[in-house]
Amino acid sequence: MLKKRIIICLDVKDGRTTKGVRFQNNRDIGDPVEMAAEYYRQGVDELVFYDIMASARGKKPILDLIAGVASQVFIPFCVGGGIGSIDDIRAIILAGAEKISINSQAVRNPGLISEGARIFGNQCIVLGMDAAKDCNMPSGYRVYINGGRIKTELDAREWALKAVELGAGEIVLNSIDADGTKQGYEINLTRIIAEAVSVPVIASGGGGITQHLADVLTKGKADAALIATMVHSGKYTVDAIKKELAADGIPVRL
């Protein structure tokens, strides 16, 4: 049986790790390089680094900061935010990342997915998707861009299928409704996408206790759970989470 992955997200703004609730009221919680090194020591399976303001401000990723994080971890490391061209993808990979995540720019320019997959391989191209409940959409969920600020006309399930068809090798699926609430993942949304696509789906948004991860990895059919607040708060360590999951019979790398 394939192991379920635990992935930590570092949301970065102006070179510092930040955390908010539903993309609002972000506060500074530390240095991303130091935090990455600590989570690597704790045994996290992967790290995701998002420059949460890059797309909204029209800025490029901070390459020296990416290189700093990459120098501290020897696990898969994914970078998102402000990636708008093949040159951006190449620069991030050369800075030390294994994967890149495109969200807003993928919506604006879907060809970036196919071209990126052709040049760097499907395993390198991750679709980041922010979705929120909307009864007017076929799946019941609408896609948003620019950190949840701009509503699109894309249905979450249809966009996931299209992105995989274009070459995305993985999807990080974030529920705007659940983001930062610590009340649990959006199980229904995760299951809809996981059942629709043939690539791994990473559930994001809402993890507060280990049971939330267990639920989304089983009932939600996610391949991995992305966490932030749980560990940033110091309430949990990666090792403690994994041991609890393993005790529940969920296959994880200990």
PDB file of C-alpha atoms in Angstrom:
ATOM      1  CA  MET A   1       0.000   0.000   0.000  1.00  0.00           C
ATOM      2  CA  LEU A   2       1.285   3.476  -0.855  1.00  0.00           C
ATOM      3  CA  LYS A   3       2.261   5.569   2.132  1.00  0.00           C
ATOM      4  CA  LYS A   4       0.219   8.670   2.887  1.00  0.00           C
ATOM      5  CA  ARG A   5       2.314  11.841   2.981  1.00  0.00           C
ATOM      6  CA  ILE A   6       2.397  14.653   5.524  1.00  0.00           C
ATOM      7  CA  ILE A   7       3.326  17.946   3.909  1.00  0.00           C
ATOM      8  CA  ILE A   8       3.965  21.252   5.661  1.00  0.00           C
ATOM      9  CA  CYS A   9       3.112  24.531   3.992  1.00  0.00           C
ATOM     10  CA  LEU A  10       5.144  27.668   4.544  1.00  0.00           C
ATOM     11  CA  ASP A  11       3.115  30.676   3.398  1.00  0.00           C
ATOM     12  CA  VAL A  12       5.644  33.432   2.799  1.00  0.00           C
ATOM     13  CA  LYS A  13       5.036  37.169   2.600  1.00  0.00           C
ATOM     14  CA  ASP A  14       7.873  39.700   2.265  1.00  0.00           C
ATOM     15  CA  GLY A  15      10.407  36.971   3.056  1.00  0.00           C
ATOM     16  CA  ARG A  16       8.765  35.839   6.308  1.00  0.00           C
ATOM     17  CA  THR A  17       6.481  32.897   7.106  1.00  0.00           C
ATOM     18  CA  THR A  18       2.951  34.072   7.771  1.00  0.00           C
ATOM     19  CA  LYS A  19      -0.400  32.520   8.673  1.00  0.00           C
ATOM     20  CA  GLY A  20      -3.970  33.735   8.441  1.00  0.00           C
ATOM     21  CA  VAL A  21      -7.543  32.476   8.417  1.00  0.00           C
ATOM     22  CA  ARG A  22      -9.345  32.222   5.058  1.00  0.00           C
ATOM     23  CA  PHE A  23      -6.488  34.306   3.572  1.00  0.00           C
ATOM     24  CA  GLN A  24      -7.152  37.205   5.975  1.00  0.00           C
ATOM     25  CA  ASN A  25      -5.364  38.762   8.990  1.00  0.00           C
ATOM     26  CA  ASN A  26      -1.977  37.201   8.291  1.00  0.00           C
ATOM     27  CA  ARG A  27       0.614  37.430  11.053  1.00  0.00           C
ATOM     28  CA  ASP A  28       4.385  36.893  11.037  1.00  0.00           C
ATOM     29  CA  ILE A  29       5.349  33.557  12.594  1.00  0.00           C
ATOM     30  CA  GLY A  30       9.023  33.164  11.747  1.00  0.00           C
ATOM     31  CA  ASP A  31      11.903  32.681   9.352  1.00  0.00           C
ATOM     32  CA  PRO A  32      11.084  30.187   6.573  1.00  0.00           C
ATOM     33  CA  VAL A  33      14.624  28.796   6.331  1.00  0.00           C
ATOM     34  CA  GLU A  34      14.821  28.068  10.062  1.00  0.00           C
ATOM     35  CA  MET A  35      11.305  26.604  10.082  1.00  0.00           C
ATOM     36  CA  ALA A  36      12.045  24.374   7.084  1.00  0.00           C
ATOM     37  CA  ALA A  37      15.151  22.998   8.828  1.00  0.00           C
ATOM     38  CA  GLU A  38      13.155  22.229  11.985  1.00  0.00           C
ATOM     39  CA  TYR A  39      10.346  20.444  10.137  1.00  0.00           C
ATOM     40  CA  TYR A  40      12.888  18.420   8.189  1.00  0.00           C
ATOM     41  CA  ARG A  41      14.369  17.307  11.521  1.00  0.00           C
ATOM     42  CA  GLN A  42      10.882  16.334  12.677  1.00  0.00           C
ATOM     43  CA  GLY A  43      10.455  13.996   9.701  1.00  0.00           C
ATOM     44  CA  VAL A  44       8.088  15.812   7.362  1.00  0.00           C
ATOM     45  CA  ASP A  45       7.704  14.063   3.982  1.00  0.00           C
ATOM     46  CA  GLU A  46       7.612  17.205   1.827  1.00  0.00           C
ATOM     47  CA  LEU A  47       7.564  20.986   2.090  1.00  0.00           C
ATOM     48  CA  VAL A  48       5.523  23.482   0.089  1.00  0.00           C
ATOM     49  CA  PHE A  49       6.646  27.112  -0.043  1.00  0.00           C
ATOM     50  CA  TYR A  50       4.063  29.655  -1.245  1.00  0.00           C
ATOM     51  CA  ASP A  51       4.836  33.312  -1.838  1.00  0.00           C
ATOM     52  CA  ILE A  52       1.261  34.349  -1.137  1.00  0.00           C
ATOM     53  CA  MET A  53       1.559  37.917  -2.465  1.00  0.00           C
ATOM     54  CA  ALA A  54       3.717  37.357  -5.564  1.00  0.00           C
ATOM     55  CA  SER A  55       0.866  36.850  -8.063  1.00  0.00           C
ATOM     56  CA  ALA A  56      -1.268  39.653  -6.626  1.00  0.00           C
ATOM     57  CA  ARG A  57       1.682  42.068  -6.767  1.00  0.00           C
ATOM     58  CA  GLY A  58       2.987  40.828 -10.111  1.00  0.00           C
ATOM     59  CA  LYS A  59       6.310  39.853  -8.551  1.00  0.00           C
ATOM     60  CA  LYS A  60       8.657  36.950  -9.217  1.00  0.00           C
ATOM     61  CA  PRO A  61       9.563  34.279  -6.634  1.00  0.00           C
ATOM     62  CA  ILE A  62      12.389  35.123  -4.196  1.00  0.00           C
ATOM     63  CA  LEU A  63      15.131  32.850  -5.514  1.00  0.00           C
ATOM     64  CA  ASP A  64      17.679  33.372  -2.738  1.00  0.00           C
ATOM     65  CA  LEU A  65      15.072  32.472  -0.124  1.00  0.00           C
ATOM     66  CA  ILE A  66      14.112  29.357  -2.103  1.00  0.00           C
ATOM     67  CA  ALA A  67      17.787  28.381  -2.290  1.00  0.00           C
ATOM     68  CA  GLY A  68      18.097  28.943   1.459  1.00  0.00           C
ATOM     69  CA  VAL A  69      15.214  26.570   2.196  1.00  0.00           C
ATOM     70  CA  ALA A  70      16.493  24.007  -0.326  1.00  0.00           C
ATOM     71  CA  SER A  71      19.892  23.985   1.396  1.00  0.00           C
ATOM     72  CA  GLN A  72      18.267  22.865   4.655  1.00  0.00           C
ATOM     73  CA  VAL A  73      16.008  20.042   3.448  1.00  0.00           C
ATOM     74  CA  PHE A  74      16.632  16.793   1.578  1.00  0.00           C
ATOM     75  CA  ILE A  75      13.044  15.898   0.776  1.00  0.00           C
ATOM     76  CA  PRO A  76      10.747  16.961  -2.098  1.00  0.00           C
ATOM     77  CA  PHE A  77      10.302  20.727  -1.998  1.00  0.00           C
ATOM     78  CA  CYS A  78       7.607  22.536  -3.983  1.00  0.00           C
ATOM     79  CA  VAL A  79       7.454  26.279  -4.667  1.00  0.00           C
ATOM     80  CA  GLY A  80       4.453  28.376  -5.709  1.00  0.00           C
ATOM     81  CA  GLY A  81       3.595  32.022  -6.177  1.00  0.00           C
ATOM     82  CA  GLY A  82       4.383  34.415  -9.003  1.00  0.00           C
ATOM     83  CA  ILE A  83       5.362  31.725 -11.517  1.00  0.00           C
ATOM     84  CA  GLY A  84       4.334  33.004 -14.918  1.00  0.00           C
ATOM     85  CA  SER A  85       6.792  31.564 -17.427  1.00  0.00           C
ATOM     86  CA  ILE A  86       9.026  28.645 -18.326  1.00  0.00           C
ATOM     87  CA  ASP A  87      11.995  30.788 -17.311  1.00  0.00           C
ATOM     88  CA  ASP A  88      10.473  31.193 -13.836  1.00  0.00           C
ATOM     89  CA  ILE A  89      10.054  27.422 -13.538  1.00  0.00           C
ATOM     90  CA  ARG A  90      13.636  26.813 -14.660  1.00  0.00           C
ATOM     91  CA  ALA A  91      15.008  29.391 -12.207  1.00  0.00           C
ATOM     92  CA  ILE A  92      13.130  27.838  -9.273  1.00  0.00           C
ATOM     93  CA  ILE A  93      14.326  24.331 -10.118  1.00  0.00           C
ATOM     94  CA  LEU A  94      17.892  25.604 -10.437  1.00  0.00           C
ATOM     95  CA  ALA A  95      17.466  27.255  -7.013  1.00  0.00           C
ATOM     96  CA  GLY A  96      16.830  23.809  -5.545  1.00  0.00           C
ATOM     97  CA  ALA A  97      13.119  22.993  -5.742  1.00  0.00           C
ATOM     98  CA  GLU A  98      11.903  19.660  -7.150  1.00  0.00           C
ATOM     99  CA  LYS A  99       8.400  20.847  -8.026  1.00  0.00           C
ATOM    100  CA  ILE A 100       6.609  24.057  -8.866  1.00  0.00           C
ATOM    101  CA  SER A 101       2.982  24.871  -8.092  1.00  0.00           C
ATOM    102  CA  ILE A 102       1.001  27.110 -10.414  1.00  0.00           C
ATOM    103  CA  ASN A 103      -2.420  28.401  -9.464  1.00  0.00           C
ATOM    104  CA  SER A 104      -3.512  31.829 -10.696  1.00  0.00           C
ATOM    105  CA  GLN A 105      -1.135  31.789 -13.654  1.00  0.00           C
ATOM    106  CA  ALA A 106      -2.352  28.335 -14.707  1.00  0.00           C
ATOM    107  CA  VAL A 107      -5.889  29.715 -14.941  1.00  0.00           C
ATOM    108  CA  ARG A 108      -4.714  32.711 -16.957  1.00  0.00           C
ATOM    109  CA  ASN A 109      -2.389  30.673 -19.164  1.00  0.00           C
ATOM    110  CA  PRO A 110      -3.206  26.928 -19.183  1.00  0.00           C
ATOM    111  CA  GLY A 111      -0.466  26.413 -21.761  1.00  0.00           C
ATOM    112  CA  LEU A 112       2.044  26.942 -18.948  1.00  0.00           C
ATOM    113  CA  ILE A 113       0.978  23.552 -17.535  1.00  0.00           C
ATOM    114  CA  SER A 114       1.453  21.690 -20.815  1.00  0.00           C
ATOM    115  CA  GLU A 115       4.695  23.441 -21.733  1.00  0.00           C
ATOM    116  CA  GLY A 116       6.107  22.988 -18.225  1.00  0.00           C
ATOM    117  CA  ALA A 117       5.206  19.292 -18.232  1.00  0.00           C
ATOM    118  CA  ARG A 118       6.760  18.821 -21.670  1.00  0.00           C
ATOM    119  CA  ILE A 119      10.065  20.420 -20.689  1.00  0.00           C
ATOM    120  CA  PHE A 120      10.441  19.395 -17.048  1.00  0.00           C
ATOM    121  CA  GLY A 121       8.153  16.355 -16.706  1.00  0.00           C
ATOM    122  CA  ASN A 122       4.663  15.903 -15.251  1.00  0.00           C
ATOM    123  CA  GLN A 123       6.086  15.085 -11.820  1.00  0.00           C
ATOM    124  CA  CYS A 124       7.448  18.631 -11.627  1.00  0.00           C
ATOM    125  CA  ILE A 125       4.184  20.453 -12.380  1.00  0.00           C
ATOM    126  CA  VAL A 126       1.684  20.795  -9.526  1.00  0.00           C
ATOM    127  CA  LEU A 127      -1.681  22.481  -9.940  1.00  0.00           C
ATOM    128  CA  GLY A 128      -2.547  24.651  -6.964  1.00  0.00           C
ATOM    129  CA  MET A 129      -6.296  25.158  -6.677  1.00  0.00           C
ATOM    130  CA  ASP A 130      -8.244  27.367  -4.268  1.00  0.00           C
ATOM    131  CA  ALA A 131     -11.926  26.454  -4.250  1.00  0.00           C
ATOM    132  CA  ALA A 132     -14.981  27.515  -2.279  1.00  0.00           C
ATOM    133  CA  LYS A 133     -18.557  26.250  -2.044  1.00  0.00           C
ATOM    134  CA  ASP A 134     -20.853  27.607  -4.739  1.00  0.00           C
ATOM    135  CA  CYS A 135     -24.191  25.957  -5.526  1.00  0.00           C
ATOM    136  CA  ASN A 136     -24.141  27.522  -9.007  1.00  0.00           C
ATOM    137  CA  MET A 137     -21.232  25.317 -10.109  1.00  0.00           C
ATOM    138  CA  PRO A 138     -21.710  21.713 -11.369  1.00  0.00           C
ATOM    139  CA  SER A 139     -19.504  20.197  -8.639  1.00  0.00           C
ATOM    140  CA  GLY A 140     -20.718  22.627  -5.990  1.00  0.00           C
ATOM    141  CA  TYR A 141     -17.335  24.368  -5.826  1.00  0.00           C
ATOM    142  CA  ARG A 142     -15.890  27.375  -7.666  1.00  0.00           C
ATOM    143  CA  VAL A 143     -12.211  28.124  -8.373  1.00  0.00           C
ATOM    144  CA  TYR A 144     -10.705  31.392  -7.112  1.00  0.00           C
ATOM    145  CA  ILE A 145      -7.358  32.993  -7.941  1.00  0.00           C
ATOM    146  CA  ASN A 146      -5.011  35.653  -6.518  1.00  0.00           C
ATOM    147  CA  GLY A 147      -5.078  34.164  -3.029  1.00  0.00           C
ATOM    148  CA  GLY A 148      -8.840  33.787  -2.986  1.00  0.00           C
ATOM    149  CA  ARG A 149      -9.449  37.385  -4.003  1.00  0.00           C
ATOM    150  CA  ILE A 150     -10.799  36.869  -7.541  1.00  0.00           C
ATOM    151  CA  LYS A 151     -13.709  34.627  -8.500  1.00  0.00           C
ATOM    152  CA  THR A 152     -13.416  32.670 -11.764  1.00  0.00           C
ATOM    153  CA  GLU A 153     -16.033  30.927 -13.881  1.00  0.00           C
ATOM    154  CA  LEU A 154     -14.224  27.598 -13.459  1.00  0.00           C
ATOM    155  CA  ASP A 155     -15.828  24.611 -11.770  1.00  0.00           C
ATOM    156  CA  ALA A 156     -13.372  22.866  -9.430  1.00  0.00           C
ATOM    157  CA  ARG A 157     -13.874  19.343 -10.776  1.00  0.00           C
ATOM    158  CA  GLU A 158     -13.801  20.419 -14.431  1.00  0.00           C
ATOM    159  CA  TRP A 159     -10.658  22.498 -13.916  1.00  0.00           C
ATOM    160  CA  ALA A 160      -8.889  19.629 -12.121  1.00  0.00           C
ATOM    161  CA  LEU A 161      -9.653  17.268 -15.012  1.00  0.00           C
ATOM    162  CA  LYS A 162      -8.503  19.834 -17.578  1.00  0.00           C
ATOM    163  CA  ALA A 163      -5.238  20.523 -15.721  1.00  0.00           C
ATOM    164  CA  VAL A 164      -4.393  16.821 -15.518  1.00  0.00           C
ATOM    165  CA  GLU A 165      -5.176  16.434 -19.209  1.00  0.00           C
ATOM    166  CA  LEU A 166      -2.736  19.300 -19.872  1.00  0.00           C
ATOM    167  CA  GLY A 167       0.000  17.588 -17.858  1.00  0.00           C
ATOM    168  CA  ALA A 168      -0.281  18.447 -14.161  1.00  0.00           C
ATOM    169  CA  GLY A 169       1.206  15.559 -12.177  1.00  0.00           C
ATOM    170  CA  GLU A 170      -0.324  16.445  -8.822  1.00  0.00           C
ATOM    171  CA  ILE A 171      -2.992  18.732  -7.336  1.00  0.00           C
ATOM    172  CA  VAL A 172      -2.806  20.720  -4.108  1.00  0.00           C
ATOM    173  CA  LEU A 173      -6.447  21.339  -3.339  1.00  0.00           C
ATOM    174  CA  ASN A 174      -7.149  24.116  -0.855  1.00  0.00           C
ATOM    175  CA  SER A 175     -10.584  24.780   0.596  1.00  0.00           C
ATOM    176  CA  ILE A 176     -11.033  28.522   1.075  1.00  0.00           C
ATOM    177  CA  ASP A 177     -13.950  27.836   3.416  1.00  0.00           C
ATOM    178  CA  ALA A 178     -11.811  25.680   5.717  1.00  0.00           C
ATOM    179  CA  ASP A 179      -8.451  27.467   5.352  1.00  0.00           C
ATOM    180  CA  GLY A 180      -6.831  28.237   8.709  1.00  0.00           C
ATOM    181  CA  THR A 181      -9.978  27.391  10.684  1.00  0.00           C
ATOM    182  CA  LYS A 182      -8.576  24.221  12.327  1.00  0.00           C
ATOM    183  CA  GLN A 183     -12.090  22.751  12.055  1.00  0.00           C
ATOM    184  CA  GLY A 184     -11.233  19.982   9.593  1.00  0.00           C
ATOM    185  CA  TYR A 185     -10.686  19.592   5.866  1.00  0.00           C
ATOM    186  CA  GLU A 186     -13.439  19.932   3.263  1.00  0.00           C
ATOM    187  CA  ILE A 187     -13.954  16.159   2.900  1.00  0.00           C
ATOM    188  CA  ASN A 188     -16.600  16.359   0.177  1.00  0.00           C
ATOM    189  CA  LEU A 189     -14.530  18.642  -2.051  1.00  0.00           C
ATOM    190  CA  THR A 190     -11.422  16.487  -1.603  1.00  0.00           C
ATOM    191  CA  ARG A 191     -13.261  13.266  -2.423  1.00  0.00           C
ATOM    192  CA  ILE A 192     -14.882  14.780  -5.544  1.00  0.00           C
ATOM    193  CA  ILE A 193     -11.498  15.779  -6.959  1.00  0.00           C
ATOM    194  CA  ALA A 194      -9.628  12.641  -5.820  1.00  0.00           C
ATOM    195  CA  GLU A 195     -12.223  10.381  -7.447  1.00  0.00           C
ATOM    196  CA  ALA A 196     -12.170  12.424 -10.668  1.00  0.00           C
ATOM    197  CA  VAL A 197      -8.452  12.551 -11.429  1.00  0.00           C
ATOM    198  CA  SER A 198      -5.690   9.999 -11.961  1.00  0.00           C
ATOM    199  CA  VAL A 199      -2.951  11.935 -10.145  1.00  0.00           C
ATOM    200  CA  PRO A 200      -2.241  12.410  -6.425  1.00  0.00           C
ATOM    201  CA  VAL A 201      -4.437  14.928  -4.587  1.00  0.00           C
ATOM    202  CA  ILE A 202      -3.084  16.803  -1.575  1.00  0.00           C
ATOM    203  CA  ALA A 203      -5.771  18.091   0.789  1.00  0.00           C
ATOM    204  CA  SER A 204      -5.180  21.577   2.152  1.00  0.00           C
ATOM    205  CA  GLY A 205      -7.055  23.884   4.494  1.00  0.00           C
ATOM    206  CA  GLY A 206      -8.538  23.174   7.895  1.00  0.00           C
ATOM    207  CA  GLY A 207      -6.273  20.678   9.665  1.00  0.00           C
ATOM    208  CA  GLY A 208      -6.462  21.219  13.424  1.00  0.00           C
ATOM    209  CA  ILE A 209      -6.129  17.797  15.053  1.00  0.00           C
ATOM    210  CA  THR A 210      -4.738  14.472  13.868  1.00  0.00           C
ATOM    211  CA  GLN A 211      -8.242  13.049  13.408  1.00  0.00           C
ATOM    212  CA  HIS A 212      -8.834  15.668  10.701  1.00  0.00           C
ATOM    213  CA  LEU A 213      -5.886  14.244   8.754  1.00  0.00           C
ATOM    214  CA  ALA A 214      -7.104  10.685   9.295  1.00  0.00           C
ATOM    215  CA  ASP A 215     -10.538  11.650   7.965  1.00  0.00           C
ATOM    216  CA  VAL A 216      -9.317  13.356   4.801  1.00  0.00           C
ATOM    217  CA  LEU A 217      -6.788  10.600   4.046  1.00  0.00           C
ATOM    218  CA  THR A 218      -9.503   7.933   4.325  1.00  0.00           C
ATOM    219  CA  LYS A 219     -12.983   9.392   3.763  1.00  0.00           C
ATOM    220  CA  GLY A 220     -11.645  12.170   1.518  1.00  0.00           C
ATOM    221  CA  LYS A 221      -9.393   9.749  -0.414  1.00  0.00           C
ATOM    222  CA  ALA A 222      -6.493  12.220  -0.369  1.00  0.00           C
ATOM    223  CA  ASP A 223      -2.976  10.954  -1.068  1.00  0.00           C
ATOM    224  CA  ALA A 224      -1.464  13.504   1.283  1.00  0.00           C
ATOM    225  CA  ALA A 225      -2.495  16.083   3.869  1.00  0.00           C
ATOM    226  CA  LEU A 226      -0.990  19.545   3.947  1.00  0.00           C
ATOM    227  CA  ILE A 227      -0.731  21.188   7.359  1.00  0.00           C
ATOM    228  CA  ALA A 228       0.430  24.541   8.667  1.00  0.00           C
ATOM    229  CA  THR A 229      -1.265  25.943  11.778  1.00  0.00           C
ATOM    230  CA  MET A 230      -1.122  22.581  13.587  1.00  0.00           C
ATOM    231  CA  VAL A 231       2.669  22.562  13.645  1.00  0.00           C
ATOM    232  CA  HIS A 232       3.345  26.290  13.452  1.00  0.00           C
ATOM    233  CA  SER A 233       1.488  26.705  16.758  1.00  0.00           C
ATOM    234  CA  GLY A 234       3.767  24.167  18.451  1.00  0.00           C
ATOM    235  CA  LYS A 235       0.790  22.045  19.468  1.00  0.00           C
ATOM    236  CA  TYR A 236       1.978  19.134  17.324  1.00  0.00           C
ATOM    237  CA  THR A 237       5.201  17.770  15.886  1.00  0.00           C
ATOM    238  CA  VAL A 238       5.347  15.826  12.638  1.00  0.00           C
ATOM    239  CA  ASP A 239       6.545  12.738  14.480  1.00  0.00           C
ATOM    240  CA  ALA A 240       3.616  12.853  16.926  1.00  0.00           C
ATOM    241  CA  ILE A 241       1.104  13.229  14.080  1.00  0.00           C
ATOM    242  CA  LYS A 242       2.583  10.305  12.173  1.00  0.00           C
ATOM    243  CA  LYS A 243       2.564   8.056  15.227  1.00  0.00           C
ATOM    244  CA  GLU A 244      -1.117   8.823  15.848  1.00  0.00           C
ATOM    245  CA  LEU A 245      -1.982   8.110  12.217  1.00  0.00           C
ATOM    246  CA  ALA A 246      -0.011   4.857  12.244  1.00  0.00           C
ATOM    247  CA  ALA A 247      -1.852   3.796  15.412  1.00  0.00           C
ATOM    248  CA  ASP A 248      -5.094   4.326  13.476  1.00  0.00           C
ATOM    249  CA  GLY A 249      -3.860   1.995  10.750  1.00  0.00           C
ATOM    250  CA  ILE A 250      -3.023   4.699   8.219  1.00  0.00           C
ATOM    251  CA  PRO A 251       0.217   3.898   6.340  1.00  0.00           C
ATOM    252  CA  VAL A 252       2.780   6.667   6.875  1.00  0.00           C
ATOM    253  CA  ARG A 253       6.578   6.868   6.794  1.00  0.00           C
ATOM    254  CA  LEU A 254       7.820   6.711  10.381  1.00  0.00           C
TER     255      LEU A 254
END
